[in-house]
PDB file of C-alpha atoms in Angstrom:
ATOM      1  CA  UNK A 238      -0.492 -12.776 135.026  1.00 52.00           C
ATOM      2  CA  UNK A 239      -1.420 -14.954 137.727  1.00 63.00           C
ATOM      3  CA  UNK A 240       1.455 -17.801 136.855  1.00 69.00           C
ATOM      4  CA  UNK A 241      -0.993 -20.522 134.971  1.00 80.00           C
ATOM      5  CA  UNK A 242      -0.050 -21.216 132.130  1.00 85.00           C
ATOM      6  CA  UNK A 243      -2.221 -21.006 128.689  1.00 90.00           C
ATOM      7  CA  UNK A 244      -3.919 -24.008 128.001  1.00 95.00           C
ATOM      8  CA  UNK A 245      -2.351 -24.531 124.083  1.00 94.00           C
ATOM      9  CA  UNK A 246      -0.381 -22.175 121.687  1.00 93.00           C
ATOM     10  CA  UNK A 247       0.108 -22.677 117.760  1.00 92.00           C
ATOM     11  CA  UNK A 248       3.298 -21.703 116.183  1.00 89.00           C
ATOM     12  CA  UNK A 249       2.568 -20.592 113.047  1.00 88.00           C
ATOM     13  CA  UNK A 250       6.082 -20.661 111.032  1.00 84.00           C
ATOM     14  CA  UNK A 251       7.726 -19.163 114.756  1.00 81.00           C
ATOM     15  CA  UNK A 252      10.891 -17.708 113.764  1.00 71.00           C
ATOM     16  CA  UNK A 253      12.593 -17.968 117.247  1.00 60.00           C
ATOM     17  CA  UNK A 254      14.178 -14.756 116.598  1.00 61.00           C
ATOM     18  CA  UNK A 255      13.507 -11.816 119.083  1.00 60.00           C
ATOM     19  CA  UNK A 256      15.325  -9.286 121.334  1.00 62.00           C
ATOM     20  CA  UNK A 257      13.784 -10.598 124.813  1.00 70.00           C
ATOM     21  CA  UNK A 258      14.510 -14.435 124.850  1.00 70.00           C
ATOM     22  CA  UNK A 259      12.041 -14.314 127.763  1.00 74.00           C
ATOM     23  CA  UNK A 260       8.984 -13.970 125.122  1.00 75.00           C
ATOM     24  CA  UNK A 261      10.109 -16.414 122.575  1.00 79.00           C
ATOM     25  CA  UNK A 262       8.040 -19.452 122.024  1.00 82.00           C
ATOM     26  CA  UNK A 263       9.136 -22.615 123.426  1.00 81.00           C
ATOM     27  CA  UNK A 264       7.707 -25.772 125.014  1.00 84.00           C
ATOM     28  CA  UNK A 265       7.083 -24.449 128.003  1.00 86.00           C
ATOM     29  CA  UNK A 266       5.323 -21.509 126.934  1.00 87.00           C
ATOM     30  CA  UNK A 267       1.897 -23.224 127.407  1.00 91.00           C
ATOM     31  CA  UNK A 268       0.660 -26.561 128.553  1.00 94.00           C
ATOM     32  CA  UNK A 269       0.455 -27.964 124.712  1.00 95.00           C
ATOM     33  CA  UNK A 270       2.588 -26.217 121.949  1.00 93.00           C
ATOM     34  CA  UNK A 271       2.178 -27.421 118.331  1.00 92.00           C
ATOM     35  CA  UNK A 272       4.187 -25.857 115.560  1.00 89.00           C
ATOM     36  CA  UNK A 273       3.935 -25.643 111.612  1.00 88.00           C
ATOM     37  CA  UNK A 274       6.685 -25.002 109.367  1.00 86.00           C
ATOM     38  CA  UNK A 275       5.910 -23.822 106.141  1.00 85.00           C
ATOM     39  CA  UNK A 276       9.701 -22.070 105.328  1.00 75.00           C
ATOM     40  CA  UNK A 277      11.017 -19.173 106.618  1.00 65.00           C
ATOM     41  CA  UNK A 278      10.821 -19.682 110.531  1.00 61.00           C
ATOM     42  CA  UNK A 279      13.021 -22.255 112.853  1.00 64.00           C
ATOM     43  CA  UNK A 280      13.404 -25.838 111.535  1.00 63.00           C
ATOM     44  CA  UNK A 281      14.306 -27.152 115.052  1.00 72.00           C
ATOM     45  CA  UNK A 282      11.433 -29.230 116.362  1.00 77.00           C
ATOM     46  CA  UNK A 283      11.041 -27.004 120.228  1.00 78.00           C
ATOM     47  CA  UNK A 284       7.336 -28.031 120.219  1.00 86.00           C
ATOM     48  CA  UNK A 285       5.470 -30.602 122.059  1.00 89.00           C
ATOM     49  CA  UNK A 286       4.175 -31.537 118.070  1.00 89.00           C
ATOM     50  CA  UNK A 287       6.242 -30.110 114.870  1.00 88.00           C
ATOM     51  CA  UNK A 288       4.597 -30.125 111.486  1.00 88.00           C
ATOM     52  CA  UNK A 289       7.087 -29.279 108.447  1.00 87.00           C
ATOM     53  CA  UNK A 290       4.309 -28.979 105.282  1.00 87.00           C
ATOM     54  CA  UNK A 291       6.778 -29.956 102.596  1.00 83.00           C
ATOM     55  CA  UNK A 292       9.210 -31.010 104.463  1.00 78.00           C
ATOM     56  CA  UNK A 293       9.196 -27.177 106.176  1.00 76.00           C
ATOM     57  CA  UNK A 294      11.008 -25.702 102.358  1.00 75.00           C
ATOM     58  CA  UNK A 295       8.872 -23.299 100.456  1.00 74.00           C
ATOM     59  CA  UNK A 296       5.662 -23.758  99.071  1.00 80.00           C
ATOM     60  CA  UNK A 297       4.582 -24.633  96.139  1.00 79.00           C
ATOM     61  CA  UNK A 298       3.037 -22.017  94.201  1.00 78.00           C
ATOM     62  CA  UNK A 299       5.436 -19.358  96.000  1.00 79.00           C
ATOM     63  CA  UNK A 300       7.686 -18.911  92.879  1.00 70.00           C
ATOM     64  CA  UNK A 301       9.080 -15.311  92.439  1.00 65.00           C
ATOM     65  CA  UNK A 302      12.632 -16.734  92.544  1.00 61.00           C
ATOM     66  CA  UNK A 303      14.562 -15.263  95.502  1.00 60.00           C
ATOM     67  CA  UNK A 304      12.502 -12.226  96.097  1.00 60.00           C
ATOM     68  CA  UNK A 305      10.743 -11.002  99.337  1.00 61.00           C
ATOM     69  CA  UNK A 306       7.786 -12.041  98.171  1.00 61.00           C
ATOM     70  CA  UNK A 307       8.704 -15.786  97.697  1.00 68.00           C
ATOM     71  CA  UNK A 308       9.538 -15.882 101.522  1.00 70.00           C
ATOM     72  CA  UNK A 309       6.924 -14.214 102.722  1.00 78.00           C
ATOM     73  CA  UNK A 310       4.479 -16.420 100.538  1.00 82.00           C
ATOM     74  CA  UNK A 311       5.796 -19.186 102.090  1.00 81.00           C
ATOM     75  CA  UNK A 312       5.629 -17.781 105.508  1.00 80.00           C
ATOM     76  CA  UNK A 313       1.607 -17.077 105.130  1.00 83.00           C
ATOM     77  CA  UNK A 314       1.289 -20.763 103.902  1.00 85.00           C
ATOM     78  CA  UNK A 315       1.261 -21.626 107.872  1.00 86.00           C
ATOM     79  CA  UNK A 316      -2.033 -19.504 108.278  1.00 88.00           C
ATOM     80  CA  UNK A 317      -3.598 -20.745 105.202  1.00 88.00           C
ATOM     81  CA  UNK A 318      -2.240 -24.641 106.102  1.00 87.00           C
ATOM     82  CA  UNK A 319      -3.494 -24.030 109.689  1.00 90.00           C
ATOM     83  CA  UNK A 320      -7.242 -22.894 108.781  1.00 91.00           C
ATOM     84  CA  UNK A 321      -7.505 -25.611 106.416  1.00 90.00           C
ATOM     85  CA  UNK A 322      -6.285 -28.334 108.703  1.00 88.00           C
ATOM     86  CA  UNK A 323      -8.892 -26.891 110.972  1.00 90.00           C
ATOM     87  CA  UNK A 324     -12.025 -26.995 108.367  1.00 90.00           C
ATOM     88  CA  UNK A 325     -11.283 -30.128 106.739  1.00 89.00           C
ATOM     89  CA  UNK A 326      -9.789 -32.814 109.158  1.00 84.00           C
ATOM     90  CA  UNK A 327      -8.892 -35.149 106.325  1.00 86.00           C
ATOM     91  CA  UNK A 328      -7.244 -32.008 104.182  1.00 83.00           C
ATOM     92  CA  UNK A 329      -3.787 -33.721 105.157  1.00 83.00           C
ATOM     93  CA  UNK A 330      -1.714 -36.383 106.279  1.00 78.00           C
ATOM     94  CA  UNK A 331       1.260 -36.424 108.243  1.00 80.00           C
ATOM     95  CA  UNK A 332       4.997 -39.314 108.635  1.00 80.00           C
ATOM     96  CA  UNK A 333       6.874 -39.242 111.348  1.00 82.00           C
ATOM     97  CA  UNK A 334      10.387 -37.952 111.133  1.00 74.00           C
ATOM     98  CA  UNK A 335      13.542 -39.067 112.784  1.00 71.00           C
TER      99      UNK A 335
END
């Protein structure tokens, strides 16, 4: 790369968890880095804005009670949160946190 920096990055449920620290998402991975937390990935806030849907614990409608595909349900929810927030500006509303 030429050293500029990419304009904005969404973290969708980043999980901060990789062998090369050097590629793991983080503030100053881009200019503007927004995260949503739908469960499964990081809780920390490291992005410039940090979006927990449900308080970031897992989704409702993700219900097979401690099996794989309870996490990973609520993992996906970022996508599907993500798109929606997208199409339909008034789809949700957001509190700050301490």
């Amino acid at each position: 790369m030429d050293g500029k920096k990419i304009g904005k990055i969404m973290g969708l449920d980043p999980a901060m968890e990789t062998l090369n620290p050097s590629i793991q998402l983080n503030p100053e991975s881009a200019d503007y880095v927004e995260c949503i937390y739908t469960g499964l990935g990081l809780l920390s806030p490291f992005c410039q804005a940090n979006f927990y849907v449900n308080r970031g614990s897992r989704q409702p409608g993700c219900s097979n009670i401690l099996g794989i595909d309870d996490i990973l349900c609520s993992h996906f929810r970022a996508v599907l949160c993500y798109a929606e927030a997208v199409g339909n500006q008034e789809a949700f509303y957001g509190i700050s946190c301490a």
